[in-house]
Coordinates of C-alpha atoms (C1' of nucleotides) in Angstrom, one line a residue:
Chain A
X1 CA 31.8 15.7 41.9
X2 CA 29.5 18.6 40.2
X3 CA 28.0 16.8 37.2
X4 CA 27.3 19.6 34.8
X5 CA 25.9 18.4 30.8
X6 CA 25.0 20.4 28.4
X7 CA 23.2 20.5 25.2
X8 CA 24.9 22.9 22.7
X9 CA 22.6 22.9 19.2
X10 CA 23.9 25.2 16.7
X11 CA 20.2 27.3 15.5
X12 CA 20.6 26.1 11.6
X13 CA 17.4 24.0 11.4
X14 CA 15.2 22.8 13.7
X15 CA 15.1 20.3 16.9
X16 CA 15.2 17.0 14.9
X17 CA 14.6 13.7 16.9
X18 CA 18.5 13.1 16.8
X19 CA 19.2 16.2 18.7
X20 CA 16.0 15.4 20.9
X21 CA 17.8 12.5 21.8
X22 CA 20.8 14.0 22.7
X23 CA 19.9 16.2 25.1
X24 CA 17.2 14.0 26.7
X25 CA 20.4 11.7 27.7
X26 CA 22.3 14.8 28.9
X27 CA 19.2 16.2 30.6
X28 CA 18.4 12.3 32.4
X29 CA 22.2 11.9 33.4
X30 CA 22.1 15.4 34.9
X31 CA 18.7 14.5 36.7
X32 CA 20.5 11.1 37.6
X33 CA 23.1 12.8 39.5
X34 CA 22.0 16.0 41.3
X35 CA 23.7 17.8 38.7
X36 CA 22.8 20.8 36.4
X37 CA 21.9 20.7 32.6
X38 CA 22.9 23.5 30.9
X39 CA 21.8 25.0 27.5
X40 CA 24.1 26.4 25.0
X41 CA 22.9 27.8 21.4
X42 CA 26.1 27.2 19.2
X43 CA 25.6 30.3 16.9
X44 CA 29.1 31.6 15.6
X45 CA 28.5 30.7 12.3
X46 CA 26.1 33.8 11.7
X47 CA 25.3 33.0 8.1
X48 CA 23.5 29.7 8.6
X49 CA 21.8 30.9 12.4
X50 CA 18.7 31.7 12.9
X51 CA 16.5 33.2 15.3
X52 CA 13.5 30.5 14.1
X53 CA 15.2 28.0 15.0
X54 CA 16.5 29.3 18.2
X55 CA 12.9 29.5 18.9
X56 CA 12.3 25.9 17.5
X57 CA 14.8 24.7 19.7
X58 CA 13.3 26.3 23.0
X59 CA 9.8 25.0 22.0
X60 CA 10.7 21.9 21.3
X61 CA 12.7 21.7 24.7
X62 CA 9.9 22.8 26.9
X63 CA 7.3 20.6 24.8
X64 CA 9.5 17.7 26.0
X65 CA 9.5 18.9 29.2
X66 CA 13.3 19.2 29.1
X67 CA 14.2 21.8 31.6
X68 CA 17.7 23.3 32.2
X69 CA 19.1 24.8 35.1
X70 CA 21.6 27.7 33.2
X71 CA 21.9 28.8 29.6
X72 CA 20.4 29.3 27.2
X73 CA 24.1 31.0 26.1
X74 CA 24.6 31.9 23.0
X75 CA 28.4 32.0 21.6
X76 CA 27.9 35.2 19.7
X77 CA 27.7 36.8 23.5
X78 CA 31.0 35.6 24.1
X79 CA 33.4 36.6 21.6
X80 CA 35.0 38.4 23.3
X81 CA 36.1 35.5 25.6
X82 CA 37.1 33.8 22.6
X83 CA 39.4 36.2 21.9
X84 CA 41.0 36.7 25.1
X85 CA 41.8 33.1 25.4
X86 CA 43.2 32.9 21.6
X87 CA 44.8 35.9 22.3
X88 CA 46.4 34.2 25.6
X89 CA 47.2 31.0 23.2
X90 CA 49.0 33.0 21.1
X91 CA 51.1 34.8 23.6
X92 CA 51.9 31.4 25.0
X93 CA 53.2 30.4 21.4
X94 CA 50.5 27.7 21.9
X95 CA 48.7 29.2 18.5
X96 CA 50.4 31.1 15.5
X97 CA 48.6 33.1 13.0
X98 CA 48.4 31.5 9.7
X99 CA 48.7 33.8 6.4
X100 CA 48.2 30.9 3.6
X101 CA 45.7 31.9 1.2
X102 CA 42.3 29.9 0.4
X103 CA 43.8 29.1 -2.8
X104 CA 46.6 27.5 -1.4
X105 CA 45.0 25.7 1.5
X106 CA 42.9 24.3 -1.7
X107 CA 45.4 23.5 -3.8
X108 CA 47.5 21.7 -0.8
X109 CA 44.3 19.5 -0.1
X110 CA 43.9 19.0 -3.9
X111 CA 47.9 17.4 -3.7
X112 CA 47.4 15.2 -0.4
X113 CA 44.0 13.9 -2.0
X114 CA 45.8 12.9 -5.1
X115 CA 48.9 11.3 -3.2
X116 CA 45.9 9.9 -1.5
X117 CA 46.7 11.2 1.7
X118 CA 44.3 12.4 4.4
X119 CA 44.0 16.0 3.9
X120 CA 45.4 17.9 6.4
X121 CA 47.1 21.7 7.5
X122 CA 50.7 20.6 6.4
X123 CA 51.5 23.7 9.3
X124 CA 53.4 25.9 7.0
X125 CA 53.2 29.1 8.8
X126 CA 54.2 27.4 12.1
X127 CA 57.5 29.3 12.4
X128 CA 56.2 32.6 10.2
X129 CA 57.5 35.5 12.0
X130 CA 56.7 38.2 9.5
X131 CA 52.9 39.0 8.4
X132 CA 52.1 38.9 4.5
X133 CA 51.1 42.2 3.1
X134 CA 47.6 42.2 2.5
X135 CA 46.1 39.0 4.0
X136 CA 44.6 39.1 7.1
X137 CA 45.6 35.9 9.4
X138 CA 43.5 33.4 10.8
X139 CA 44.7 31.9 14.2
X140 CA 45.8 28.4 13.9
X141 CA 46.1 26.0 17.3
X142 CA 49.3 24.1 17.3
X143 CA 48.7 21.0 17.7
X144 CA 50.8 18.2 19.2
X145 CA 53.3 16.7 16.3
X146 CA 53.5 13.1 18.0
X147 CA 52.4 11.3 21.2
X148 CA 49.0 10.3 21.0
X149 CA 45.9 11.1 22.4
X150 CA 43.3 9.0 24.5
X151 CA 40.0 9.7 24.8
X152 CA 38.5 7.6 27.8
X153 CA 35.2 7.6 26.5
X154 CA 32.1 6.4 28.5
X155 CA 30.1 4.5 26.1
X156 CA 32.9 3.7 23.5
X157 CA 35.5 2.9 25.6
X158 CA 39.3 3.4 25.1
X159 CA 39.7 5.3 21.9
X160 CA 43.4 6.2 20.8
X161 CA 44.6 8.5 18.4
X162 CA 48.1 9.9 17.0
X163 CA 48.3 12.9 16.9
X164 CA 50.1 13.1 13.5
X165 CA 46.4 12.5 12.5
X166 CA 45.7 15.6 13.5
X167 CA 46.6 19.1 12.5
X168 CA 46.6 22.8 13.3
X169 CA 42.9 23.7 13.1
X170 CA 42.0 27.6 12.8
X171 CA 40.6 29.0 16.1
X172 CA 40.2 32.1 14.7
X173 CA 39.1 33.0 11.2
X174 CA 40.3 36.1 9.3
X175 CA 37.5 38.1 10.8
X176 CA 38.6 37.3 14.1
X177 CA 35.4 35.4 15.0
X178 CA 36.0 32.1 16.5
X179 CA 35.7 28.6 15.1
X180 CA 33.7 25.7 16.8
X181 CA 36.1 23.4 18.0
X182 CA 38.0 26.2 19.9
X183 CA 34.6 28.0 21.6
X184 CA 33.2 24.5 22.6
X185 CA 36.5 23.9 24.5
X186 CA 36.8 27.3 26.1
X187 CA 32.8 27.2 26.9
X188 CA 32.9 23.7 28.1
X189 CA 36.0 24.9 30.5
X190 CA 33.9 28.4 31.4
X191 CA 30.7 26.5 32.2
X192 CA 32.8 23.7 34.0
X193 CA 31.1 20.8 32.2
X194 CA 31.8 17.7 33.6
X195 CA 30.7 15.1 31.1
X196 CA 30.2 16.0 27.2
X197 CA 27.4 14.0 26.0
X198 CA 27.0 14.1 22.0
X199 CA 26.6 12.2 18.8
X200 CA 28.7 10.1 17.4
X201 CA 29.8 11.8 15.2
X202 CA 31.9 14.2 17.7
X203 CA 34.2 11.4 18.2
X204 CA 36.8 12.4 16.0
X205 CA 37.2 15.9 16.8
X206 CA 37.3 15.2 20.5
X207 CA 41.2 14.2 20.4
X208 CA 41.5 18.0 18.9
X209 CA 39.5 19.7 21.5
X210 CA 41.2 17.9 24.4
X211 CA 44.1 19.1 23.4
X212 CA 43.1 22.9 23.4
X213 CA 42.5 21.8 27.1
X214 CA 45.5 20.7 27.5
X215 CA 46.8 23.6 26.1
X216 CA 44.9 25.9 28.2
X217 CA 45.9 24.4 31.2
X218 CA 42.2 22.8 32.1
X219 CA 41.4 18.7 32.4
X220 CA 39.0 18.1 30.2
X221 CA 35.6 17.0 30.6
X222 CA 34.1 12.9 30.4
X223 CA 33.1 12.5 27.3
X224 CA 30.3 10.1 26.2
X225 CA 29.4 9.9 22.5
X226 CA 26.3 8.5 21.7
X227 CA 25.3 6.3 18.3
X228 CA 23.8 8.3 15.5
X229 CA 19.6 7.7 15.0
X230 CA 19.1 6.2 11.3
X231 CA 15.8 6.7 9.3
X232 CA 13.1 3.8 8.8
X233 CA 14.9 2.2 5.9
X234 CA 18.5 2.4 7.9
X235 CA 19.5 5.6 5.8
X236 CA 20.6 8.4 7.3
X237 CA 17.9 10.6 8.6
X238 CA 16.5 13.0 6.1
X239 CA 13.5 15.4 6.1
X240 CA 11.2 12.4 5.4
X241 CA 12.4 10.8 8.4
X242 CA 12.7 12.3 11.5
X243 CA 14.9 14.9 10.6
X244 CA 11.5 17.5 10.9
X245 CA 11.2 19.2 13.8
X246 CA 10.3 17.5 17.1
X247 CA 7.0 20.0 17.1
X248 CA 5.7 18.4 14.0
X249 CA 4.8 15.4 16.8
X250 CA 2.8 17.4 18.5
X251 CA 1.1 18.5 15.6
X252 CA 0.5 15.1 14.2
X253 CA -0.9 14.3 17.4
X254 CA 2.0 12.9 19.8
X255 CA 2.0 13.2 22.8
X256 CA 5.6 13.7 24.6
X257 CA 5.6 11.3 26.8
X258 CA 5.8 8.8 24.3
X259 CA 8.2 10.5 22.2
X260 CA 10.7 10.9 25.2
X261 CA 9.7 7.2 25.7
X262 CA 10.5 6.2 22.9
X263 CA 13.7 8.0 22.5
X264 CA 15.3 7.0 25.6
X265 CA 14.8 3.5 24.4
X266 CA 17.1 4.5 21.4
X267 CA 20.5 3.2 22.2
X268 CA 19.4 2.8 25.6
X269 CA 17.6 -0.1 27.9
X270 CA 17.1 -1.5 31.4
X271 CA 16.7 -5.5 31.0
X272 CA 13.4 -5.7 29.4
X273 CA 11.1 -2.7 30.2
X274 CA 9.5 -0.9 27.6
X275 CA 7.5 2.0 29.4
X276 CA 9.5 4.5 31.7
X277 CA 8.1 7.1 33.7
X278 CA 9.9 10.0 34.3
X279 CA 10.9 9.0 37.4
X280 CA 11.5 5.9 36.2
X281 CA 14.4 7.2 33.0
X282 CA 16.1 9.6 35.4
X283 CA 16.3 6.4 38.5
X284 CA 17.4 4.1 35.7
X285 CA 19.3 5.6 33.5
X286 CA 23.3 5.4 33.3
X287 CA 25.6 5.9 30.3
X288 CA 27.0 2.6 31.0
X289 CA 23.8 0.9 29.4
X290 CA 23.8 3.1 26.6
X291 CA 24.6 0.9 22.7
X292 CA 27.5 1.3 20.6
X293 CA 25.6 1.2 17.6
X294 CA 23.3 3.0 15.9
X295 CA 19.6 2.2 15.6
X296 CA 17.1 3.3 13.0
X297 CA 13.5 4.9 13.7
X298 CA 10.2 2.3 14.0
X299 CA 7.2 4.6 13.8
X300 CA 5.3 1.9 14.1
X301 CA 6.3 1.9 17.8
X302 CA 6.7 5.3 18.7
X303 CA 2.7 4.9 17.2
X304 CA 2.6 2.0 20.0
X305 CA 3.8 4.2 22.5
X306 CA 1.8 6.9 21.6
X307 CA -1.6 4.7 21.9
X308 CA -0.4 3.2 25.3
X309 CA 0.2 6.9 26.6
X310 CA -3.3 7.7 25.5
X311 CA -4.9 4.8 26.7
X312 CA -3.9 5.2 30.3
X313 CA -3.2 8.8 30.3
X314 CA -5.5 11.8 32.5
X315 CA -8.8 12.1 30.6
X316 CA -8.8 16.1 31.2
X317 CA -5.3 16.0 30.5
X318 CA -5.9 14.6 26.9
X319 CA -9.3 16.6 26.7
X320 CA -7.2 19.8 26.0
X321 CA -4.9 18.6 23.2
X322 CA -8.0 16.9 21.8
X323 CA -9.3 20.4 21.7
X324 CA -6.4 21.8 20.0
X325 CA -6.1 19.0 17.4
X326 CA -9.8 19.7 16.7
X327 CA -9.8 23.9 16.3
X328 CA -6.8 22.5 13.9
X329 CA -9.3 20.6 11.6
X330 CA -12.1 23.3 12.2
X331 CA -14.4 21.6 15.2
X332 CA -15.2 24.1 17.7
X333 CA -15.4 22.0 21.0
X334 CA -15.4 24.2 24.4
X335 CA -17.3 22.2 26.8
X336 CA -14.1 20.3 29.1
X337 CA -16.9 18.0 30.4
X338 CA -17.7 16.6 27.2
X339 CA -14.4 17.1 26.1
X340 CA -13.1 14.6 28.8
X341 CA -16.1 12.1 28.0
X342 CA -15.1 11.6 24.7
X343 CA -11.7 11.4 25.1
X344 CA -12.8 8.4 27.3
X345 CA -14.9 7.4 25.1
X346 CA -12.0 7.0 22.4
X347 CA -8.4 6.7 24.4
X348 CA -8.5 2.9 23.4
X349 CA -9.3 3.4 20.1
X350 CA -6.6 6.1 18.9
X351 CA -3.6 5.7 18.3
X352 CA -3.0 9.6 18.0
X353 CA -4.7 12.8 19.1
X354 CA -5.0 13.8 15.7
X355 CA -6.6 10.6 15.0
X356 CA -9.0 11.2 17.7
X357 CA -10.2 14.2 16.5
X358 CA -11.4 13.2 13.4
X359 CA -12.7 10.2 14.5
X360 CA -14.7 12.5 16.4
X361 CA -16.0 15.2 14.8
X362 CA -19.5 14.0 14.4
X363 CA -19.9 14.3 18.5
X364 CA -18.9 18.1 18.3
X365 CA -20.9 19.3 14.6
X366 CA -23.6 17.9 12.2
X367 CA -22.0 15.7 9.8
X368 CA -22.8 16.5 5.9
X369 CA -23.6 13.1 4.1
X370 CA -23.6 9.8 5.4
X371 CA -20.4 7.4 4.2
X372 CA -22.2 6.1 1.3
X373 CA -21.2 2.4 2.1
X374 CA -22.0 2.6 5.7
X375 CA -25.6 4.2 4.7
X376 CA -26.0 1.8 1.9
X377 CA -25.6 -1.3 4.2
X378 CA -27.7 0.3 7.0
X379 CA -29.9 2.1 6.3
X380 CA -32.1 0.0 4.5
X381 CA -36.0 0.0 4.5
X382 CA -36.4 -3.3 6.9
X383 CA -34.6 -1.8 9.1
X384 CA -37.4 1.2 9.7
X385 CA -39.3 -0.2 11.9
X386 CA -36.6 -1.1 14.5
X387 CA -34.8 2.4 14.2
X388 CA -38.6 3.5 15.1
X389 CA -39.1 1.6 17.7
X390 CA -35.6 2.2 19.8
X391 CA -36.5 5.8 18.8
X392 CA -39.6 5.6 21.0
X393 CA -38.1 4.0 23.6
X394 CA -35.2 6.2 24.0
X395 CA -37.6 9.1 23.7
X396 CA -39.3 7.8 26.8
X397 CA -36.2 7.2 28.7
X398 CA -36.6 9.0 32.2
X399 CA -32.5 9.1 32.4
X400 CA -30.1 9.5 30.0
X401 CA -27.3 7.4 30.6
X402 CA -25.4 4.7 28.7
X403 CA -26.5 1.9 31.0
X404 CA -30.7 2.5 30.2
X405 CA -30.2 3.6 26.9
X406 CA -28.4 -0.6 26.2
X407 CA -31.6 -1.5 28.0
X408 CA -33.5 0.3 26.0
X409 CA -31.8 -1.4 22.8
X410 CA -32.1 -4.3 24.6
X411 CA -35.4 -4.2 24.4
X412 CA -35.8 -3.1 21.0
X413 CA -33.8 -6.0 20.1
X414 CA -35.7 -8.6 21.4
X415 CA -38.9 -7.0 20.4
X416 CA -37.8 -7.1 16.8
X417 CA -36.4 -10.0 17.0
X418 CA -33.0 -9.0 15.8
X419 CA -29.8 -9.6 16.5
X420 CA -27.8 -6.8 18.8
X421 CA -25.7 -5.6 16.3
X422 CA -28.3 -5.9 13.3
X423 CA -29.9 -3.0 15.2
X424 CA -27.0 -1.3 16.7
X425 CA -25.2 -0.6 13.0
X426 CA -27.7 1.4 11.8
X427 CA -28.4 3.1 14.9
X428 CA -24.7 4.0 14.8
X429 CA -24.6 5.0 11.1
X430 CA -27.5 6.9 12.0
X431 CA -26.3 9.6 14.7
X432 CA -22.6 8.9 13.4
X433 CA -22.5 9.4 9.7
X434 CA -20.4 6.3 9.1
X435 CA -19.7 2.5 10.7
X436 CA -17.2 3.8 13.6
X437 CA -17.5 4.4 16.6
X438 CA -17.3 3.9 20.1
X439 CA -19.8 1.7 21.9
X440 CA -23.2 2.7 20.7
X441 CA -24.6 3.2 24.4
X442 CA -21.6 5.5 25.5
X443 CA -21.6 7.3 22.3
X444 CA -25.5 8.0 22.4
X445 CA -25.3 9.3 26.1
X446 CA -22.6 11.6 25.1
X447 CA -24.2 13.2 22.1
X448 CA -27.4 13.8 24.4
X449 CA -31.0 12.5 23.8
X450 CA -32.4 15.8 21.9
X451 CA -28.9 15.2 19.1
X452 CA -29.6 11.3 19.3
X453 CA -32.9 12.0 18.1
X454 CA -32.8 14.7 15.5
X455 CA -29.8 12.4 14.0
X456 CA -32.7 9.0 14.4
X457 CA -35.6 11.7 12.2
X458 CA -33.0 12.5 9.8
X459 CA -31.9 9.0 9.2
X460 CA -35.5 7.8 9.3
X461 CA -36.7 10.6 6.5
X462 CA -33.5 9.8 4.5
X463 CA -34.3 6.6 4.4
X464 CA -38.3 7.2 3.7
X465 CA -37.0 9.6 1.0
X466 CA -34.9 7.1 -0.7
X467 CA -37.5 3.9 -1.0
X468 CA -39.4 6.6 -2.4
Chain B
rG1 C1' 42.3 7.8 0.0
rC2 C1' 43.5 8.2 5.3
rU3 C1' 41.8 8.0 10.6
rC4 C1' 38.1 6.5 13.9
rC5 C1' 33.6 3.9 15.1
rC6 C1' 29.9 0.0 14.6
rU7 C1' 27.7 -5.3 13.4
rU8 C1' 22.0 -10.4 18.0
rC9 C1' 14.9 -11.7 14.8
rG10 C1' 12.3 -6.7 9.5
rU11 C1' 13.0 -2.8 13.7
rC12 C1' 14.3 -1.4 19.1
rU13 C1' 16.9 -4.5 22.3
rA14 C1' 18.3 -8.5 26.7
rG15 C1' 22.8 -11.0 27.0
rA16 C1' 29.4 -9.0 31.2
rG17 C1' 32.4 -17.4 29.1
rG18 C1' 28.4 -22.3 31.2
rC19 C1' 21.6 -19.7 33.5
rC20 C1' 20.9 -19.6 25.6
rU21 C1' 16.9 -25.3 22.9
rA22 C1' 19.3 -17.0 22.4
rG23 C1' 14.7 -13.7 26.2
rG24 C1' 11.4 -9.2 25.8
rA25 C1' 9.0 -5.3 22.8
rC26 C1' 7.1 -3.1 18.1
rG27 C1' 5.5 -4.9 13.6
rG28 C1' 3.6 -9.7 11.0
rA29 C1' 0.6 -14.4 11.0
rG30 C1' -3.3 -17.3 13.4
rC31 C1' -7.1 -18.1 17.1
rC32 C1' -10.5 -16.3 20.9
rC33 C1' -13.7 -12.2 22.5
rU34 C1' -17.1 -8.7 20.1
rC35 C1' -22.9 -3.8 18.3
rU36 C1' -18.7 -1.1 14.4
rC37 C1' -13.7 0.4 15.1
rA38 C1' -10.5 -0.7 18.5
rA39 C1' -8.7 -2.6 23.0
rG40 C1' -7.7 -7.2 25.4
rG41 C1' -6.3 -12.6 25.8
rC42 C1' -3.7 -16.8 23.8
rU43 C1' -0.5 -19.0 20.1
rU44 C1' 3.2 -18.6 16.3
rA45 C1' 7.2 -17.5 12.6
rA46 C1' 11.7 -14.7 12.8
rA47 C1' 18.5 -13.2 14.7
rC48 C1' 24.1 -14.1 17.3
rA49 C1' 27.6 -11.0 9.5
rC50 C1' 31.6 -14.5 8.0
rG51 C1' 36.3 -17.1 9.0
rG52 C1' 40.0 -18.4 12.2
rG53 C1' 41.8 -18.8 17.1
rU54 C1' 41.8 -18.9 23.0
rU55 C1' 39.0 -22.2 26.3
rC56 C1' 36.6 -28.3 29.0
rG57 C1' 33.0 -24.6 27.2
rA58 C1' 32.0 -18.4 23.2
rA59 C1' 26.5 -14.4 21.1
rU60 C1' 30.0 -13.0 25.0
rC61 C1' 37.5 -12.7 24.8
rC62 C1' 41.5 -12.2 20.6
rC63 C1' 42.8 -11.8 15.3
rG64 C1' 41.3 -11.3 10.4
rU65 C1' 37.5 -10.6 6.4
rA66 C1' 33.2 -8.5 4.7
rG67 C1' 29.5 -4.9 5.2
rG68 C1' 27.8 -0.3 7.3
rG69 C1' 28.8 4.7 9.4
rA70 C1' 31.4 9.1 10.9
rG71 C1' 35.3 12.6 10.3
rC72 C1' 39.2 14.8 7.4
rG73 C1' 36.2 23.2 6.0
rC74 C1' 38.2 30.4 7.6
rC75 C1' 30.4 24.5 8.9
rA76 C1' 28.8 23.1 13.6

RNA sequence: GCUCCCUUCGUCUAGAGGCCUAGGACGGAGCCCUCUCAAGGCUUAAACACGGGUUCGAAUCCCGUAGGGAGCGCCA
């Protein structure tokens, strides 16, 4: 068998980490099985489309490094697909055009609700021959008056429902543009889909859409309908969440590894493991491990995930985004060497790019002012003649390099007779601005000896200047 | 209201009737290491929603209850 997924967004906002999810699952059982993954923008409802949020969606995709084989398609292409088929549905006496009135379809879900009934198309208009003067029809799918319908579906199992339940939804609105649940089914038979991976909450109108299948004559697809994605605090996910778009990540200094890591651990696991490759998800991964229920967002280990993906990812890899993350915050930083020594520098002690940058800034630009407490603890008068002293010896260094210039400390140390860090602190504060940092020797070899020893002056006259 | 779905540590999860004194991970707490910040190492607290069955035996199967969610549009 072909597998064929597809991820069908409609373009009304942007690629949240729910929809992320989704089609990373279709994407990995696609990859899983030799099959193709197929893109579909859902954009009938032309009010609420956009072409933003077409765009966010592509960005978002190819940040995740979620390719697809076909698509994108866009629905509003196609209507005139649509309107064969409901044209061919109609001829078939398998849909009926429907002449009620908003008011009335109002009022008649105003009476059920207070008979507290499940509102519903009471099919009225099923046997209508004659059209009413002035009202345009919409086309309504006649639906199946009893039996029931089953939906085998993978992660949910055996799901029945009567079709009493259901009722004659409009394919067709008065316009003659067509309505979701009838272009998914006629799309998802057109692209031959073989397994419809979606959220949760799908699982309702999935007895309706199979049978328009039915209907038309085609088996339907697999289905598999994955638990929603909840907020932090268990809630529904809202703009504060998650529900941002999937490029605000990358702006706050993600890295998409770990948010594809992350997500594919929503709702989904293999025994224990916690990191997954690529290779890894798409070997792994098979809709019979997916959850039943839904799970909320822990940023605190997407942050986790984020940091392990920095720690052992490609230094010149990293050195890039750490470029763009620092252009973001003003920092000009062009040299890729230096770059890449940083980022090594600090991949153990970041927990996002963004992060990174601004811890540092100081090895890229002249900071302003030292961090008043940092200064005020270090750079202290007793401390003037060992600042000297390492100056002097670094200043006579015949290589730059972290290894000599901890010697040179060293040395400094033991001929003031100081502890290591009672020197190293100030010396820090010194070419840093502030109390953090990575390793003094590493940090010093990357700023260079001429910077290192400007910043030592500065210090030293900053702290002459202020016994003063 | 009706229909459908869900329920293991705070969170993500392992668990397919005995391997469970319920495992791992994030986060928390403590200790160690240490030139700052981290990273790392070790230790630790923390859960089967509840009630009935079935069974020699249930976190696992069945039924109910409670709680949560989704859907019920000329939205998708």
């Amino acid at each position: 068998m072909n597998i064929r997924t597809r991820f069908a967004p409609s373009p009304t906002g942007f690629l949240h980490i729910g929809g992320a999810r989704t089609a990373l699952f279709c994407w990995l059982y696609a990859r899983r099985h030799d099959g193709r993954f197929i893109l579909r923008i859902e954009d009938t409802d032309r009010e609420r489309s956009t072409q933003p949020a077409v765009q966010a969606i592509l960005d978002g995709m190819q940040w995740l490094g979620l390719d697809y084989e076909e698509g994108p398609f866009y629905q509003t292409q196609r209507f005139e697909r649509y309107r064969l088929v409901a044209a061919q549905l109609l001829e078939q006496g398998k849909a009926y055009h429907c002449y009620c009135t908003k008011q009335e379809l109002e009022q008649m879900r105003a009476e059920q609700l207070a008979r507290k009934q499940k509102p519903r198309y009471d099919g009225r208009c099923r046997e209508r021959r004659e059209p009413r003067p002035g009202v345009q029809p919409v086309v309504r799918f006649k639906n199946p008056v009893d039996g029931q319908t089953v939906v085998d579906d993978l992660v949910r199992g055996r799901v029945v429902f009567d079709n009493r339940e259901l009722d004659d939804l409009i394919i067709a609105r008065s316009d003659g543009t067509p309505t979701y649940n009838f272009t998914v089914v006629v799309d998802d038979m057109d692209m031959r889909i073989s397994h419809v991976i979606r959220g949760d909450d799908h699982l309702n109108n999935t007895p309706r859409q199979m049978n328009i299948f039915e209907a038309l004559g085609a088996p339907p697809p697999r289905y598999a309908h994955l638990p929603m994605i909840l907020g932090p605090d268990g809630a529904k996910l809202s703009k504060r969440h998650g529900a941002v778009s999937v490029m605000q990540y990358r702006e706050d200094g993600y890295l998409p590894e770990a948010v594809i890591n992350y997500l594919v651990r929503l709702g989904w696991s293999h025994g224990d493991q916690e990191i997954f490759s690529r290779e890894e998800m798409i070997r792994y991964f098979d809709i019979q491990d997916v959850n039943q229920s839904a799970s909320a967002i822990n940023p605190e280990k997407l942050l986790w995930l984020n940091q392990h993906y920095i720690q052992h990812g490609d230094a010149g890899k990293l050195a890039a985004e750490l470029a763009w993350q620092l252009a973001r915050i003003g920092v000009r930083a062009e040299d890729p060497e230096k770059l890449a020594a940083v980022v090594r520098a600090q991949q153990e002690r970041a927990k996002t790019l963004k992060e990174m940058a601004l811890a540092s800034r100081f090895f890229f630009e002249e900071f302003a002012d030292y961090d008043p407490k940092a200064a005020d603890k270090n750079l202290t008068a007793d401390i003037l003649p060992g600042l000297e002293d390492v100056r002097a010896r670094f200043a006579a260094l015949a290589e730059w390099k972290a290894a000599g210039i901890h010697q040179a400390l060293e040395a400094s140390v033991s001929a003031m007779q100081l502890k290591f860090g009672k020197l190293a602190q100030p010396l820090r504060v010194a070419v840093c601005g502030g109390g953090i940092s990575p390793p003094i020797d590493v940090t010093l070899e990357i700023l260079g000896r001429d910077i290192t020893l400007a910043r030592l002056d500065r210090a030293l006259r900053w702290i002459s200047a202020r016994r003063a």
